Coordinates of C-alpha atoms in Angstrom, one line a residue:
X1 CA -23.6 9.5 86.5
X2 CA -25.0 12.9 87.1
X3 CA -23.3 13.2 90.1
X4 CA -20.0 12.9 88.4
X5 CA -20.5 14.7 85.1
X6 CA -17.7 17.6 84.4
X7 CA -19.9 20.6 82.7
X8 CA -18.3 21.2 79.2
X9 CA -16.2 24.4 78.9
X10 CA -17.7 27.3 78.8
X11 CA -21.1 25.8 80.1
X12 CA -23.0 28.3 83.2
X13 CA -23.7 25.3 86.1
X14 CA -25.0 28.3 87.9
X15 CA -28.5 28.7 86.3
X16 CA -30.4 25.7 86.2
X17 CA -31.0 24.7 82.3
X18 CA -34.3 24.2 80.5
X19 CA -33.1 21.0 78.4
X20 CA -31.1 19.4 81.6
X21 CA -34.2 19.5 83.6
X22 CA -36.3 18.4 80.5
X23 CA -33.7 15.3 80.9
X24 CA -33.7 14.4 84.9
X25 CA -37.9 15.0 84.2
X26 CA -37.3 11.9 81.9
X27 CA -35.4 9.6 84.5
X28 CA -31.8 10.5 82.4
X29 CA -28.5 11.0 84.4
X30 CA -27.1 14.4 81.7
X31 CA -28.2 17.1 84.9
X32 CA -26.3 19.3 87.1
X33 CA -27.4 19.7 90.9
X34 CA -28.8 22.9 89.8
X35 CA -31.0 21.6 87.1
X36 CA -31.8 19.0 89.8
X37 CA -33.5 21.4 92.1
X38 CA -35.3 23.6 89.8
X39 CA -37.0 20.4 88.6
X40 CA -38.0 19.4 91.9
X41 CA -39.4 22.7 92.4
X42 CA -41.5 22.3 89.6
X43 CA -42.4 18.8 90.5
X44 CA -43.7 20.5 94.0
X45 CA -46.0 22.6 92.5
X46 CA -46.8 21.0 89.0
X47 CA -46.8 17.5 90.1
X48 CA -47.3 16.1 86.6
X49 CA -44.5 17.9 85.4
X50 CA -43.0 14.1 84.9
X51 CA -46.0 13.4 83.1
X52 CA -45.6 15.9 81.0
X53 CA -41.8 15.4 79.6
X54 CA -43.1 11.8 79.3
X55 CA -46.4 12.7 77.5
X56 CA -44.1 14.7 75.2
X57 CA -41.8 12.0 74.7
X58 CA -44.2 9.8 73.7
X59 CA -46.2 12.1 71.5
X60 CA -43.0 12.1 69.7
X61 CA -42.9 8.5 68.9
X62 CA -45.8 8.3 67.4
X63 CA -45.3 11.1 65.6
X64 CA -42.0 9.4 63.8
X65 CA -44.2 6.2 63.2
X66 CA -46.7 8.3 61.2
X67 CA -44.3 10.0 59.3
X68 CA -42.2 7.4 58.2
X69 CA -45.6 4.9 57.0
X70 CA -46.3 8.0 55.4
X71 CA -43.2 7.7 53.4
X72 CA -41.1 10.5 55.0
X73 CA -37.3 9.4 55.3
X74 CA -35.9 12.9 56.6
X75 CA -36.2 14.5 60.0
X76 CA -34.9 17.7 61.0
X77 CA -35.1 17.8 64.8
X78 CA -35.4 21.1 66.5
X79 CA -34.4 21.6 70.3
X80 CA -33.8 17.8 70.0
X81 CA -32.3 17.6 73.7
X82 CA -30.6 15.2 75.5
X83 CA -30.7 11.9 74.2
X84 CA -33.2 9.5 75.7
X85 CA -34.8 6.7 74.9
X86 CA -37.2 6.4 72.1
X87 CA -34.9 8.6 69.9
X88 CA -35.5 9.5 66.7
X89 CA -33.3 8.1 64.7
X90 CA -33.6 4.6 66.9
X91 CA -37.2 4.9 65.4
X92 CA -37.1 5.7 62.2
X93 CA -33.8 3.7 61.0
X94 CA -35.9 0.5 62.5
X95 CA -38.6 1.4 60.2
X96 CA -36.4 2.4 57.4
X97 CA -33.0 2.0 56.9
X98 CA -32.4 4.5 54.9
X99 CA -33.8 7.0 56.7
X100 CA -31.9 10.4 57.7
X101 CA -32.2 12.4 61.3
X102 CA -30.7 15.5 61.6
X103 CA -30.6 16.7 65.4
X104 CA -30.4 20.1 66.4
X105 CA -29.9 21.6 69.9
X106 CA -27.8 25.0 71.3
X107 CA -27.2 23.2 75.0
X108 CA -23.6 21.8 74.7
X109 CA -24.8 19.1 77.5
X110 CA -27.2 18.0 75.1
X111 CA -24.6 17.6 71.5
X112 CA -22.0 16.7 73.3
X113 CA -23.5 13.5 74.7
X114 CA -25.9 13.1 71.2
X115 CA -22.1 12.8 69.7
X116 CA -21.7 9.8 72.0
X117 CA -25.0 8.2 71.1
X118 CA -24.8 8.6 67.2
X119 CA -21.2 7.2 66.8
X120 CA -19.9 6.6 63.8
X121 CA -23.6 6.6 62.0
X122 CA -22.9 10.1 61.2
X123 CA -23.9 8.9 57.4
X124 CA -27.3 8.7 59.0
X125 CA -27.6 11.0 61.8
X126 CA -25.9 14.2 63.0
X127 CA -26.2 16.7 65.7
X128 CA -25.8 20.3 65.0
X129 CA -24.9 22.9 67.9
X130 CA -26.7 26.0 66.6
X131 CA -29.8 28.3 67.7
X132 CA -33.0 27.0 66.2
X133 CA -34.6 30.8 66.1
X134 CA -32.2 31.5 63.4
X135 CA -33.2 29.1 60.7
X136 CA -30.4 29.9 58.1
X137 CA -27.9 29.0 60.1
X138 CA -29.4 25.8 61.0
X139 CA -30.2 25.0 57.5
X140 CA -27.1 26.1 56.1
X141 CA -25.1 24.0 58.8
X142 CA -22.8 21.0 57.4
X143 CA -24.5 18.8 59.8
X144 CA -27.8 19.5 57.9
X145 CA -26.9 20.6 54.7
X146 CA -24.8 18.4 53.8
X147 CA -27.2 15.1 55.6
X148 CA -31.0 16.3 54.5
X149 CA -32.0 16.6 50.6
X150 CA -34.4 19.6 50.8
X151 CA -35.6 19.1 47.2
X152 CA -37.3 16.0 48.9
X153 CA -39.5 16.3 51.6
X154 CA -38.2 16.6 55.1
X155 CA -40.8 16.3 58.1
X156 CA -39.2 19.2 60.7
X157 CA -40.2 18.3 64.5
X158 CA -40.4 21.1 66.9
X159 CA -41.7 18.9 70.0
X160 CA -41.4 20.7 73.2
X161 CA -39.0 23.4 71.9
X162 CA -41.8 26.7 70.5
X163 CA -42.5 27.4 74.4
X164 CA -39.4 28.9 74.4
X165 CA -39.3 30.7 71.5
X166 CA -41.7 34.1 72.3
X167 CA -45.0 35.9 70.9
X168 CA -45.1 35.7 67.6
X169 CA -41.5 35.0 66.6
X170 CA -42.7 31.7 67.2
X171 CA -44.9 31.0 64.2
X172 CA -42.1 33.6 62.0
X173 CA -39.1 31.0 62.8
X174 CA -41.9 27.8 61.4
X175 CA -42.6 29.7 58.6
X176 CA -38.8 29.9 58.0
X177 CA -38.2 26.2 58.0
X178 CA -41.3 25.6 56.1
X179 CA -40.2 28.1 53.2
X180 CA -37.1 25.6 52.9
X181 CA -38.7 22.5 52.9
X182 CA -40.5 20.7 49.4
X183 CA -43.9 19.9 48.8
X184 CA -44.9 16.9 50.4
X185 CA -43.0 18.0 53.7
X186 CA -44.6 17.8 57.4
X187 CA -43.9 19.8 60.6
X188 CA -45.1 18.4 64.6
X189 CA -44.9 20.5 67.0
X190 CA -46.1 20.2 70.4
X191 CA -46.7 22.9 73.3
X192 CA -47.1 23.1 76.9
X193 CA -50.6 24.9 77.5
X194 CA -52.9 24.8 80.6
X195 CA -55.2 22.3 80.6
X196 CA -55.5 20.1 84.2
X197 CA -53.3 22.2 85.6
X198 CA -54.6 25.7 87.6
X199 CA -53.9 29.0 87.1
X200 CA -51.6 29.2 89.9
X201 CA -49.7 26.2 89.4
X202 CA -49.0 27.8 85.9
X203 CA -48.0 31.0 87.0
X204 CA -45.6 29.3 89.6
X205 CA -44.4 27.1 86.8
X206 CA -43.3 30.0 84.2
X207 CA -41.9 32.0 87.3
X208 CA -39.5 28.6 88.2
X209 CA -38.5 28.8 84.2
X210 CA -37.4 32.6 84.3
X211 CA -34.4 31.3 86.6
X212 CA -33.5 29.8 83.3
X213 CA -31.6 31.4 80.3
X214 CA -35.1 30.2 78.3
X215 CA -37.9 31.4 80.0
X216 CA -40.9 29.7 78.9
X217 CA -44.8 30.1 77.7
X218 CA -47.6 28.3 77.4
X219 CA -50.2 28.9 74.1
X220 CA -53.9 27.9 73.7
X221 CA -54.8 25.5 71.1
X222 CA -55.6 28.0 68.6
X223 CA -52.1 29.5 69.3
X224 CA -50.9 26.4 68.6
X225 CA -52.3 25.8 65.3
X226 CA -51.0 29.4 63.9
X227 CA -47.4 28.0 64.8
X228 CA -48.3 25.5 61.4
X229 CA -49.0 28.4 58.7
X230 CA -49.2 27.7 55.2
X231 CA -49.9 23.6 56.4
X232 CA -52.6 21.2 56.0
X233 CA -53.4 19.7 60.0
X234 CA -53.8 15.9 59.7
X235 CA -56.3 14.3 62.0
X236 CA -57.3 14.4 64.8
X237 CA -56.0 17.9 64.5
X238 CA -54.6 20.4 67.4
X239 CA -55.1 18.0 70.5
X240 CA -53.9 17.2 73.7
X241 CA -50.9 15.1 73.1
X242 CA -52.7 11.3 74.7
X243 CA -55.0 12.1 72.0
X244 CA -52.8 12.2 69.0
X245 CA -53.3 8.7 67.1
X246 CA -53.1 7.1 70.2
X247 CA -51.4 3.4 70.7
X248 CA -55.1 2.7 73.1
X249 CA -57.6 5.2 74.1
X250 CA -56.3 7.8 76.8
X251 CA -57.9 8.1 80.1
X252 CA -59.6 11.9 80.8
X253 CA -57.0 11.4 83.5
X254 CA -54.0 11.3 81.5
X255 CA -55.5 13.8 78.8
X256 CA -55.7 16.4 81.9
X257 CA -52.3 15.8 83.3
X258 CA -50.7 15.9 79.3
X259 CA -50.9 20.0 79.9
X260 CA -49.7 20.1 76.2
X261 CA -51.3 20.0 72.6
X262 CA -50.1 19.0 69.6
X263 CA -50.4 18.6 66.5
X264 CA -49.2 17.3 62.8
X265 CA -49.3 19.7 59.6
X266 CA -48.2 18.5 55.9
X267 CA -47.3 21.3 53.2
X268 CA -49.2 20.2 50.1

């Protein structure tokens, strides 16, 4: 299918594209030739790079489970992506019927075919083309506004996304969304950050993302908690993604490969 895909208008095939390659990492078919090589350049020097969009992926999951036992109906994705399997809104309408996902994503690739997915549930579940840095906008969006009660508590997921989002503008655009949410709300987030991987590989890595129009950068763990401010971290705290409530014990092997923490946070 990705052989035969028309770009949207308007939409640079030239440069490869952070979310595409996020995609063909994940075995999906919504990927230009271009995104196709700069992913396989990665895979050459980060050969987990798979293993990481999977890792993610599934970190994401569990997250949704968690949140919804824990009574959460509403879900504001950020830098939600191409849609994959294990989406959100498959998750959580299983769990709860009445549950409502908001998607939000700026690559056209990604809302155009999220359209496709959701249908005519658009009671339930929208996609909203907008920049996630800018969280007015995103809030104030019909798409959200309009699906998500935020006098009620909303769990916002930033899985994947805060790498591209620099220095400490990062923690400023959280703080945003959490101003906005209720008491009672949650946040995830999750972020690439070197942990089997070597210095080098890294550095090779980040210098494949800056032929991208999102460059990318990894964080510590520590880094990764100030993205929560002003939240409560549920156990098992900031960890490497296998680690988080796991379905069975992680190897050390899959742990190392994760390159990525992550980590839950609930707004008393």
């Amino acid at each position: 299918m990705s052989e035969n895909m028309v770009p949207p208008e308007g939409v640079n095939v030239t440069k490869p594209n952070s979310a595409r390659m996020y995609d063909f990492l994940l075995g999906g078919s919504h990927n230009f030739e271009v995104d196709r090589r700069a992913a396989e350049d990665m895979q050459q020097i980060f050969p987990d790079a798979a293993f990481y969009a999977r890792s993610n992926r599934a970190f994401l999951g569990r997250v949704v489970r968690y949140l919804i036992d824990a009574g959460i109906e509403q879900f504001l994705d950020l830098g939600s992506g191409i849609p994959t399997v294990g989406n959100v809104h498959e998750i959580a309408l299983e769990r709860r019927p009445g549950a409502r996902v908001a998607y939000v994503d700026h690559e056209p690739v990604a809302v155009r075919h999220a359209r496709h997915v959701i249908g005519d549930d658009e009671d339930r579940v929208t996609i909203t083309e907008a920049d996630i840095r800018r969280p007015d906008e995103v809030l104030d969006a019909p798409g959200v506004r309009d699906l998500l009660d935020f006098s009620r508590p909303v769990a916002v997921l930033a899985v994947g996304v805060l790498p591209f989002v620099p220095g400490d503008e990062a923690a400023a655009v959280m703080a945003q969304y959490r101003d906005r949410t209720a008491p009672g709300s949650y946040a995830a987030v999750s972020h690439l950050s070197r942990i089997g991987m070597t210095e080098e590989q890294m550095a090779a890595g980040l210098e494949i993302m800056r032929r991208t129009p999102t460059p990318e950068q990894p964080r510590t763990p520590e880094e990764v908690r100030d993205l929560l401010p002003g939240y409560t971290i549920v156990e098992p705290g900031v960890v490497p993604v296998p680690q988080w409530r796991p379905d069975r014990e992680p190897t050390e092997d899959e742990i190392s490969r994760s390159n990525c923490y992550g980590a839950v946070g609930h707004r008393a």
